[in-house]
Short mmCIF file of C-alpha atoms in Angstrom, two decimals:
data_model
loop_
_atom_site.label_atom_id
_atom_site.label_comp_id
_atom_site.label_asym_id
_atom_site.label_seq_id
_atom_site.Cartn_x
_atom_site.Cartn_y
_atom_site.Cartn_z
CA UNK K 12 3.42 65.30 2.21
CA UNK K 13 1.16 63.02 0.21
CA UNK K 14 -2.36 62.85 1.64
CA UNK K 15 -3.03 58.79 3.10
CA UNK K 16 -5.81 57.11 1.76
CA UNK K 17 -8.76 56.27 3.67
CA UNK K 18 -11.85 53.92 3.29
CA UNK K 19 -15.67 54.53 3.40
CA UNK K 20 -15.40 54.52 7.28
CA UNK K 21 -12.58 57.43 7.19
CA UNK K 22 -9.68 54.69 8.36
CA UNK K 23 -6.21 55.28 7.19
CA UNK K 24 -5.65 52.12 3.93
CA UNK K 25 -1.84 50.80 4.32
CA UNK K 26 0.51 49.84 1.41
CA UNK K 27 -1.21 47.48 -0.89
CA UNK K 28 -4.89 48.08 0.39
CA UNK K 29 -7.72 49.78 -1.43
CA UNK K 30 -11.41 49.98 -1.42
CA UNK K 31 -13.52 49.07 -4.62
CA UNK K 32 -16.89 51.25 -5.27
CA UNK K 33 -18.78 48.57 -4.07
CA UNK K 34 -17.43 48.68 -0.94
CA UNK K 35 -15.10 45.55 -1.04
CA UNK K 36 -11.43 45.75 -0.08
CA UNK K 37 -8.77 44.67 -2.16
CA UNK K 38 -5.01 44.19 -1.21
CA UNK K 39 -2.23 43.89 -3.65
CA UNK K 40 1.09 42.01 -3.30
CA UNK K 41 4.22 40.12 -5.05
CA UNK K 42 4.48 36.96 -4.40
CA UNK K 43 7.48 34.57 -3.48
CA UNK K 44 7.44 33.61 -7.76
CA UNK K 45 7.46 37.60 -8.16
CA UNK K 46 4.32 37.50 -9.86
CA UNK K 47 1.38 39.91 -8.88
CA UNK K 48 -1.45 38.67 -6.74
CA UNK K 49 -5.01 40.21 -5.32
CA UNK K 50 -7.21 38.62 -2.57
CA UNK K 51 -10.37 40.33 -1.59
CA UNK K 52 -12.66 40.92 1.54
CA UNK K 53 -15.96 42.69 2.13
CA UNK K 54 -14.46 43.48 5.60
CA UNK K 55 -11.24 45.41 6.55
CA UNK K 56 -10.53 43.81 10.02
CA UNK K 57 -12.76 40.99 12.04
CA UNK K 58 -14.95 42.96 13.76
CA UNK K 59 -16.30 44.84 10.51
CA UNK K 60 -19.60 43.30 9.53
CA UNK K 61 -20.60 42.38 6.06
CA UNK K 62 -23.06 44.24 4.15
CA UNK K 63 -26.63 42.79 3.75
CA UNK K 64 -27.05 39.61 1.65
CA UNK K 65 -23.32 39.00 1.44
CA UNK K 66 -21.60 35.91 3.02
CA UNK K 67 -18.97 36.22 5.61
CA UNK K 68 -15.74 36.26 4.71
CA UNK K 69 -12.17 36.25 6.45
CA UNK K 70 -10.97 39.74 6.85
CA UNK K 71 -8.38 41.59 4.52
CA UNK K 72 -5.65 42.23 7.11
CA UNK K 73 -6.18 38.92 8.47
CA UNK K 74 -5.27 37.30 4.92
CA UNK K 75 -2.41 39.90 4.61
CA UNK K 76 -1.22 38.08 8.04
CA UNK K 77 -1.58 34.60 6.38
CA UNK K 78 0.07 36.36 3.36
CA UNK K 79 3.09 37.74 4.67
CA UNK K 80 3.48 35.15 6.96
CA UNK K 81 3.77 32.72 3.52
CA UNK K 82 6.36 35.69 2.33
CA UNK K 83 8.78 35.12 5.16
CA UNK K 84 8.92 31.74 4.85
CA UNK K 85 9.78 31.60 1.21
CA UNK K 86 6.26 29.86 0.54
CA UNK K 87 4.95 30.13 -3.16
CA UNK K 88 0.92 31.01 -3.92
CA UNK K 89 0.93 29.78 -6.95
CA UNK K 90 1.20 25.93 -6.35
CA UNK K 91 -1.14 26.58 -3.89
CA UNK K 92 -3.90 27.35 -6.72
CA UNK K 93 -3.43 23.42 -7.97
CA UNK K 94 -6.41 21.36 -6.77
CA UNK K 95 -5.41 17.87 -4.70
CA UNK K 96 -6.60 15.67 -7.63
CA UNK K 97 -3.86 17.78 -10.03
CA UNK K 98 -1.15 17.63 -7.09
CA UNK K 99 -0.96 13.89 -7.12
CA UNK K 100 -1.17 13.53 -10.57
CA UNK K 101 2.00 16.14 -10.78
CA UNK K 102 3.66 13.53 -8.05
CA UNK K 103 2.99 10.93 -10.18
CA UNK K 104 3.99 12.07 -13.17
CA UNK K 105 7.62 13.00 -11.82
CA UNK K 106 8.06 9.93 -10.50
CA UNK K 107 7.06 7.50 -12.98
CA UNK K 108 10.06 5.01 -12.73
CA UNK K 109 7.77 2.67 -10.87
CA UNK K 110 6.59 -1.10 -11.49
CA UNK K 111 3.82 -1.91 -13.66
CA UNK K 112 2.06 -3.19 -10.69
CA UNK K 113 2.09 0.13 -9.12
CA UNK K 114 1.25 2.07 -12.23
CA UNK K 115 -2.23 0.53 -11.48
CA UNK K 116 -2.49 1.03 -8.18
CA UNK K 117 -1.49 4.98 -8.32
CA UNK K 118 -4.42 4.29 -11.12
CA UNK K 119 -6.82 3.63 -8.47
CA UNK K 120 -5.52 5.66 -6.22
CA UNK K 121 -6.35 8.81 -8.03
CA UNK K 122 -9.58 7.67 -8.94
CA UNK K 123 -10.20 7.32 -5.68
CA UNK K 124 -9.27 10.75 -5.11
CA UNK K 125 -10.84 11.95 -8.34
CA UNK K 126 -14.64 10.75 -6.97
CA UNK K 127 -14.40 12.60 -3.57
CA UNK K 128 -14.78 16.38 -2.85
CA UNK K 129 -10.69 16.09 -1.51
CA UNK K 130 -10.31 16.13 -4.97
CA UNK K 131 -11.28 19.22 -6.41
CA UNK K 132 -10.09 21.35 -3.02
CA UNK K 133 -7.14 23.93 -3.43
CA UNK K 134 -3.82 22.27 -1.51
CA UNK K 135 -3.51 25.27 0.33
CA UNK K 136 -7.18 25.38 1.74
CA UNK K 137 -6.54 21.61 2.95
CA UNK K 138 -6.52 21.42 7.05
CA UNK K 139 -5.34 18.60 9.02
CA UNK K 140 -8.57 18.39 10.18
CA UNK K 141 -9.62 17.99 6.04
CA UNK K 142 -7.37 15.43 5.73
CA UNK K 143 -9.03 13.45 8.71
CA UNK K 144 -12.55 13.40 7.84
CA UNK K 145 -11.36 12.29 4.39
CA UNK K 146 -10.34 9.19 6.01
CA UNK K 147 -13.77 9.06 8.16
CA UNK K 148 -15.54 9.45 4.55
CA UNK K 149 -13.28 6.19 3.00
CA UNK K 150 -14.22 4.22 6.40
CA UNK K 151 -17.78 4.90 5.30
CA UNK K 152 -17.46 4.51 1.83
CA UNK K 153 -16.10 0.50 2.97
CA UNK K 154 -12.80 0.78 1.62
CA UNK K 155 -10.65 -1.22 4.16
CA UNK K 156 -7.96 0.28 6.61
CA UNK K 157 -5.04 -0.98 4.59
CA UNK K 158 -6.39 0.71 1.12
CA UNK K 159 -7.34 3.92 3.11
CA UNK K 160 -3.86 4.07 5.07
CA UNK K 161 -2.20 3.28 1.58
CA UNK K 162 -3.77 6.32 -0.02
CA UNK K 163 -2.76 8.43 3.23
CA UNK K 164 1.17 7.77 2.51
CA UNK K 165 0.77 8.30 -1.53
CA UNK K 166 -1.22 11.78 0.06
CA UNK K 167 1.11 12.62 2.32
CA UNK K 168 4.45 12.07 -0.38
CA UNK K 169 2.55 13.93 -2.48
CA UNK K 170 2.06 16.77 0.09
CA UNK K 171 5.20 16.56 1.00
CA UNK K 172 6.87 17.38 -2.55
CA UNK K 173 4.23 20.56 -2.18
CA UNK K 174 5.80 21.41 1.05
CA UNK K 175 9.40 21.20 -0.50
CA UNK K 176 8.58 23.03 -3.37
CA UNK K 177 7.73 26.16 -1.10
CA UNK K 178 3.75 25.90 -1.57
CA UNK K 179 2.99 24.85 1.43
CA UNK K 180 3.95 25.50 5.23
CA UNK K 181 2.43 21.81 6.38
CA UNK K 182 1.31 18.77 5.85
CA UNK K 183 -1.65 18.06 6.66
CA UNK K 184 -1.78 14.59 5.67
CA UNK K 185 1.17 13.86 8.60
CA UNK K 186 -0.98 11.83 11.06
CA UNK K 187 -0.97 7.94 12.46
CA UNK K 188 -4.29 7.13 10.45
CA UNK K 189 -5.18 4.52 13.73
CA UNK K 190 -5.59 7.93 15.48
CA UNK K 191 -8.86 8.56 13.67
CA UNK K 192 -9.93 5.38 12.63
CA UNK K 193 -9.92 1.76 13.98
CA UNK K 194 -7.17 -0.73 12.49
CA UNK K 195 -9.93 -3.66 12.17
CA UNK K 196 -7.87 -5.77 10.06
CA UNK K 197 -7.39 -9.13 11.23
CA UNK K 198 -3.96 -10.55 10.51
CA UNK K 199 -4.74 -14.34 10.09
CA UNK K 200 -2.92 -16.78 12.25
CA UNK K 201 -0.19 -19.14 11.09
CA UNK K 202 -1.56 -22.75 10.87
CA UNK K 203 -0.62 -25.35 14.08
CA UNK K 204 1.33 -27.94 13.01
CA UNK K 205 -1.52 -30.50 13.54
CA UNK K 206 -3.81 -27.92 11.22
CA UNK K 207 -0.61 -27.91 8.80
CA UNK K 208 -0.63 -31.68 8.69
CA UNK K 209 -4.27 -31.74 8.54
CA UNK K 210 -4.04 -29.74 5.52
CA UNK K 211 -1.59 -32.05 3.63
CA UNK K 212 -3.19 -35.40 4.50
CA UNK K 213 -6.66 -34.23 3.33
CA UNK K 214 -5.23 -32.99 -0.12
CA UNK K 215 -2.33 -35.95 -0.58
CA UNK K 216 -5.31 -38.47 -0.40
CA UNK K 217 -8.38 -35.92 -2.70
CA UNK K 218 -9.44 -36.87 -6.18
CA UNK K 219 -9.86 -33.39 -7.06
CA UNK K 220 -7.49 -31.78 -4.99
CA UNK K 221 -4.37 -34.33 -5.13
CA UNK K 222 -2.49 -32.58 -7.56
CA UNK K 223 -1.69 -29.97 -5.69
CA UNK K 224 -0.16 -31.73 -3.29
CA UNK K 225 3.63 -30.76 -4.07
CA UNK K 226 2.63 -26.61 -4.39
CA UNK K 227 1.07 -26.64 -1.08
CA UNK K 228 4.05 -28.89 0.18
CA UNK K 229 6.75 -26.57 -1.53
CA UNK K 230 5.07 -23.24 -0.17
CA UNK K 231 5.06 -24.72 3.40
CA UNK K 232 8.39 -25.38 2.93
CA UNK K 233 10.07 -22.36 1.14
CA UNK K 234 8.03 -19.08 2.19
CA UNK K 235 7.91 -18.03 -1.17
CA UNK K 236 5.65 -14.89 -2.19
CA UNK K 237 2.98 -16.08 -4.34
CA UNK K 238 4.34 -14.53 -7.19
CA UNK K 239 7.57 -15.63 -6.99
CA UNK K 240 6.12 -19.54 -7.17
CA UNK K 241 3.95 -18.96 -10.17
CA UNK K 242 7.26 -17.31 -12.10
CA UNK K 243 9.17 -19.89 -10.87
CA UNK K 244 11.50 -22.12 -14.08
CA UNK K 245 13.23 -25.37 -14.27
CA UNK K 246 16.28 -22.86 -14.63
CA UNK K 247 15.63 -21.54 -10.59
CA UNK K 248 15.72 -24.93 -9.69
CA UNK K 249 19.19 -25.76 -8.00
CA UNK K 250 19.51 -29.57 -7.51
CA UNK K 251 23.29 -29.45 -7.20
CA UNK K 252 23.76 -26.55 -4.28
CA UNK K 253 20.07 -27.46 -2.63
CA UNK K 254 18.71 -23.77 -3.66
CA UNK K 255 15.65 -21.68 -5.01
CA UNK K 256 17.17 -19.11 -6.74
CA UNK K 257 14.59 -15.95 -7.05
CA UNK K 258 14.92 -12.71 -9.04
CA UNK K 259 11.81 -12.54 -11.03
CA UNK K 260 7.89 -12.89 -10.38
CA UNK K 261 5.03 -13.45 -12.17
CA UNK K 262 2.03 -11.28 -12.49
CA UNK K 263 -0.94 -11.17 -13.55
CA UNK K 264 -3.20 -7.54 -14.96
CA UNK K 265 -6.54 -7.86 -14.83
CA UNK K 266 -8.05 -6.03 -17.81
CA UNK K 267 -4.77 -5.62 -19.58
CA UNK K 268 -2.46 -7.43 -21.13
CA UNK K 269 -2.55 -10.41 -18.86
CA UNK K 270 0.68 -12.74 -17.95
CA UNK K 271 3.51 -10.74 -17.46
CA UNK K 272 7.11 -10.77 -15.57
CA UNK K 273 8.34 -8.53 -13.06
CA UNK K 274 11.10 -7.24 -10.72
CA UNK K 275 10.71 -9.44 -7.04
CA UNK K 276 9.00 -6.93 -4.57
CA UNK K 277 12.46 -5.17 -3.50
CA UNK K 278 16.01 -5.48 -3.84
CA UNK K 279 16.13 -7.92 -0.72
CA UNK K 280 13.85 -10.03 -2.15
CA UNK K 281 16.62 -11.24 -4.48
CA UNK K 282 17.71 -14.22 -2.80
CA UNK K 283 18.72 -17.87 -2.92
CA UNK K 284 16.55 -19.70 -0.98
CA UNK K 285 17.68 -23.74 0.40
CA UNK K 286 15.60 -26.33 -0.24
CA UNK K 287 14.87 -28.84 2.64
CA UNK K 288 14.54 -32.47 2.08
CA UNK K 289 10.91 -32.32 1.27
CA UNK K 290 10.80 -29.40 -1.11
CA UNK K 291 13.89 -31.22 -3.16
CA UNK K 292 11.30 -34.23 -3.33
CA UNK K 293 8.77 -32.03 -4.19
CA UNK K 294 10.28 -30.24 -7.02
CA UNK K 295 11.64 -33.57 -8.46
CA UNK K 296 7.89 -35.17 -8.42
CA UNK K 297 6.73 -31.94 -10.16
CA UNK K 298 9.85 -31.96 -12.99
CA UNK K 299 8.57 -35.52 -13.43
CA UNK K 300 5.13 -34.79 -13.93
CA UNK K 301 5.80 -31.78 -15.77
CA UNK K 302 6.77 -33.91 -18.98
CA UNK K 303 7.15 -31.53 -21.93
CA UNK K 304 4.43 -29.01 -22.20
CA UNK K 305 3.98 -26.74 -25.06
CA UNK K 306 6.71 -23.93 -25.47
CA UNK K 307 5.59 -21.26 -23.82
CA UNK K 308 7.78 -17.69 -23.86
CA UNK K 309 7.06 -14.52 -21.15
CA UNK K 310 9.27 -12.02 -21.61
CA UNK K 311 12.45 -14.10 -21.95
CA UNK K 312 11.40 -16.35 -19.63
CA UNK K 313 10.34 -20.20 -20.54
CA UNK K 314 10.15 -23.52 -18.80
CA UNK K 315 7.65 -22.51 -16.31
CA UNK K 316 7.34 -25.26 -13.38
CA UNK K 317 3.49 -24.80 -12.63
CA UNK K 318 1.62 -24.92 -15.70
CA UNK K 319 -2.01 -25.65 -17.07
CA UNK K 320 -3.11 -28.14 -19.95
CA UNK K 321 -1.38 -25.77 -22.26
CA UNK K 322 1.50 -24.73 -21.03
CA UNK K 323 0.69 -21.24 -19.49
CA UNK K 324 2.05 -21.13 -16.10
CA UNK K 325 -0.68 -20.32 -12.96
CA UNK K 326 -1.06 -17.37 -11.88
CA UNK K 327 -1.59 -16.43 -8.24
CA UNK K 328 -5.40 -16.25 -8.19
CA UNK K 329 -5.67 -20.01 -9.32
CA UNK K 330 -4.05 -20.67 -6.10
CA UNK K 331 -5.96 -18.29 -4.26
CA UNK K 332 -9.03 -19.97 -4.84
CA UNK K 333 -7.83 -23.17 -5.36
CA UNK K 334 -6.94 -23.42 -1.78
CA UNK K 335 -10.34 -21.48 -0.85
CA UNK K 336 -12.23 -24.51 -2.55
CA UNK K 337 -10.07 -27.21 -0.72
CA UNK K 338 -10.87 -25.70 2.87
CA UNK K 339 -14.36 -25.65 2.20
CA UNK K 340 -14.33 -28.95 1.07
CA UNK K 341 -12.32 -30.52 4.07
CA UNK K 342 -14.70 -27.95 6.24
CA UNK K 343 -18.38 -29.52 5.27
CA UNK K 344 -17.19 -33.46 6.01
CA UNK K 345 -14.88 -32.84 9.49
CA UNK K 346 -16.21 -31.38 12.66
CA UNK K 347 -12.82 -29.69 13.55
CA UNK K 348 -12.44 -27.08 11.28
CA UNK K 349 -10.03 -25.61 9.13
CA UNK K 350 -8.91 -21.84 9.24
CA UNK K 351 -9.15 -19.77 5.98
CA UNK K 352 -6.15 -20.22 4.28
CA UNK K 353 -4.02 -18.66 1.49
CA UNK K 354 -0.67 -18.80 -0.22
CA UNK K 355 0.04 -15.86 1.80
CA UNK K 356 -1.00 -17.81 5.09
CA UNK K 357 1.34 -20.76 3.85
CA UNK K 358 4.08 -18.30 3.91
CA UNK K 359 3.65 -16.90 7.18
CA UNK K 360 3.29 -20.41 8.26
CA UNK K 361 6.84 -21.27 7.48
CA UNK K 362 8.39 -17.83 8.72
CA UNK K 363 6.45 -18.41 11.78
CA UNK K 364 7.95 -21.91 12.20
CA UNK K 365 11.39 -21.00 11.66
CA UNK K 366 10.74 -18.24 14.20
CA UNK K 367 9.59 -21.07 16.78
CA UNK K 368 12.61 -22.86 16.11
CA UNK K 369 14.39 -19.73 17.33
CA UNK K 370 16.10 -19.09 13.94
CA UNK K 371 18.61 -16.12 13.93
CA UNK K 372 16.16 -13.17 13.13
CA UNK K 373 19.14 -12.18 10.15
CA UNK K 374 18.69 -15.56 8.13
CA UNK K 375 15.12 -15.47 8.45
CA UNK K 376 15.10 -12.23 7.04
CA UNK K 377 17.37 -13.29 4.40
CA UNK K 378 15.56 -16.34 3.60
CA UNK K 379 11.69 -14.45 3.58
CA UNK K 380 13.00 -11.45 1.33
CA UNK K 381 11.84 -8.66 4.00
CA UNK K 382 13.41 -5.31 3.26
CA UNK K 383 12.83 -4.06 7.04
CA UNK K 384 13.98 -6.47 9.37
CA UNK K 385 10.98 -5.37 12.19
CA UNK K 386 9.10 -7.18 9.39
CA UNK K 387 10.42 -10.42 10.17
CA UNK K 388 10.81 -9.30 14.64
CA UNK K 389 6.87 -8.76 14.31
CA UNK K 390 6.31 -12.51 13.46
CA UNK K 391 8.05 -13.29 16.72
CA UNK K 392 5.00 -11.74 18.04
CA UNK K 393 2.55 -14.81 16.75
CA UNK K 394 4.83 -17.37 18.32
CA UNK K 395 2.90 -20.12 19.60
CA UNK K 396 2.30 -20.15 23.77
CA UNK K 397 3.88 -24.21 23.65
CA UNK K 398 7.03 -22.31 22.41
CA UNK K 399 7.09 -19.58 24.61
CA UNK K 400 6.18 -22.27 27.25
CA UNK K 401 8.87 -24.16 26.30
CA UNK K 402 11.80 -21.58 25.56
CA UNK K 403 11.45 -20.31 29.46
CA UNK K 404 11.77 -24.20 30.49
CA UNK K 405 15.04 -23.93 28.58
CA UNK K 406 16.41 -20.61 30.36
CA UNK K 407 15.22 -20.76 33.74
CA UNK K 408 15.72 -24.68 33.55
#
């Protein structure tokens, strides 16, 4: 009968263990990839203490727990050695069948990963608790709950794939982010119909401002994504059947190429939209005024409806602040005030209108492009109190 091996303190070593000449213990193992692996303590169990000038460590048998723990449930070591920053770019990289605009954004995103000390941190040494002083660091840093809570999902899919690939047990990116941090983000209000007339009057009756009249008039009146306004063609126009027909965008990349068309936001976004009897007006006054600009071609796409001097058609930022400058305007020569408003604002206007009118939640789903219908039930939420007022009239009348 073989003799057991023994350490420096005369206890019995088990399968695997060993004790260098320096006094550190090693343990070796195979691991799930059937590859040979070695992890190292200077102490044998917890109650050892480390030698002088050494810094405490975790204790062999208590990794060999963690390791055959990992064993049993089939999870792998070695993806466990790739640092967060190299995870997501893996994620990325096997799912790059994505839109142009979010080829920039997972840009960012990594970046943003990149410049923190997440970044360089093994995926198997990340806690939950990691994860949520990560977003307590971003809060800090001023990024804004919506970028922060958007990095958390791309974090967590890309945990996630770890997790299904065996490399982790957890994810420690699955958490509500409003459980560690404060959703500040104020979700501006849809304009009254006095400010919405307010609005129109001011600009109808502007020097400066009075050709954009019909946009403002035809974004009140349609609900259309910014985007999908700016790509908009004489082609999308309708007349006959009274509808908007939408299955492009246009958008805009900073720094890059510029002007370019893309895909609407989802598949539901696809629609036909109708045109009421002031957006038909609309569109006819801009057709008028349109004349014949210079030929202008994006990506198979010509006879853009909103269009500079030269024919380029706007993008959305010119209406962003466009609409920025008119409010201020309107702001410094009336004592009641104007709210800040946005293309974005004007669409939420008419989705909240319809919703006041008690349109059938379906339709107005339809007719908005939401993918989720709780999208379109949430806007219910911002009905006006007259409405509310006036719907219980009706029912208990």
């Amino acid at each position: 009968m073989s003799e057991k091996r023994r350490d420096s303190r005369n206890r019995v070593l088990r399968t695997g263990e060993s004790q260098r000449k320096d006094g550190r213990y090693l343990y070796k193992y195979v691991d799930a990839d059937g590859k040979p692996q070695s992890v190292y303590s200077w102490k044998l169990v917890a109650t050892d203490k480390v030698p002088a000038g050494k810094r405490d460590c975790i204790a062999l048998r208590d990794k060999e727990q963690e390791i055959q723990r990992s064993l049993a449930d089939g999870v792998s070591t070695a993806g466990g050695k790739l640092t967060v920053s190299e995870l997501y770019t893996r994620f990325t990289t096997l799912r790059g069948n994505v839109k142009r605009s979010t080829k920039g954004s997972r840009q960012y995103t990594a970046k943003l990963i990149a410049e923190d000390l997440l970044g360089a941190k093994l995926i198997s040494g990340v806690k939950p608790s990691d994860a949520q002083e990560w977003a307590l660091r971003m809060q800090k840093k001023g990024l804004s709950y919506r970028v922060i809570n958007n990095t958390r999902r791309s974090l967590k899919a890309a945990f996630q794939m770890a997790v299904s690939d065996g490399w982790l047990r957890k994810n420690p990116f699955d958490f509500a982010l409003n459980t560690v941090i404060r959703n500040e983000v104020n979700v501006r209000p849809a304009l009254t119909e006095e400010q919405e007339q307010v609005l129109l009057d001011f600009v109808r009756h502007d020097k400066a401002y009075g050709r954009y009249y019909n946009e403002i008039l035809i974004l009140l009146r349609t609900g259309l994504r910014i985007g999908e306004f700016c790509g908009l063609t004489v082609q999308d126009i309708d007349f006959e059947n009274g509808l908007i027909n939408i299955d492009h965008q246009l958008r805009w990349e900073k720094g890059g190429s510029g002007y370019y068309i893309d895909t609407p936001k989802s598949k539901s976004s696809i629609r036909k939209v109708p045109m009421s009897a002031e957006a038909r007006k609309a569109f006819e006054r801009v057709i008028a005024r349109r004349g014949e600009p210079e030929p202008f071609t994006l990506d198979g796409y010509s006879g853009f409806l909103f269009v500079n001097e030269i024919g380029e058609p706007y993008p959305a930022h010119h209406y962003q602040e466009a609409l920025r400058r008119m409010v201020q305007k309107y702001n410094r020569t009336h004592e009641e005030q104007l709210p800040k408003v946005s293309p974005h604002v004007l669409r939420h206007t008419f989705c909240t209108r319809l919703a006041n009118k008690n349109m059938n939640p379906k339709s107005l789903q339809y007719i908005m492009g939401h993918a989720d219908i709780n999208i379109t039930l949430n806007l219910y939420a911002h009905v006006s109190l007259d409405a509310v007022k006036a719907e219980v009239v009706k029912l208990l009348a």
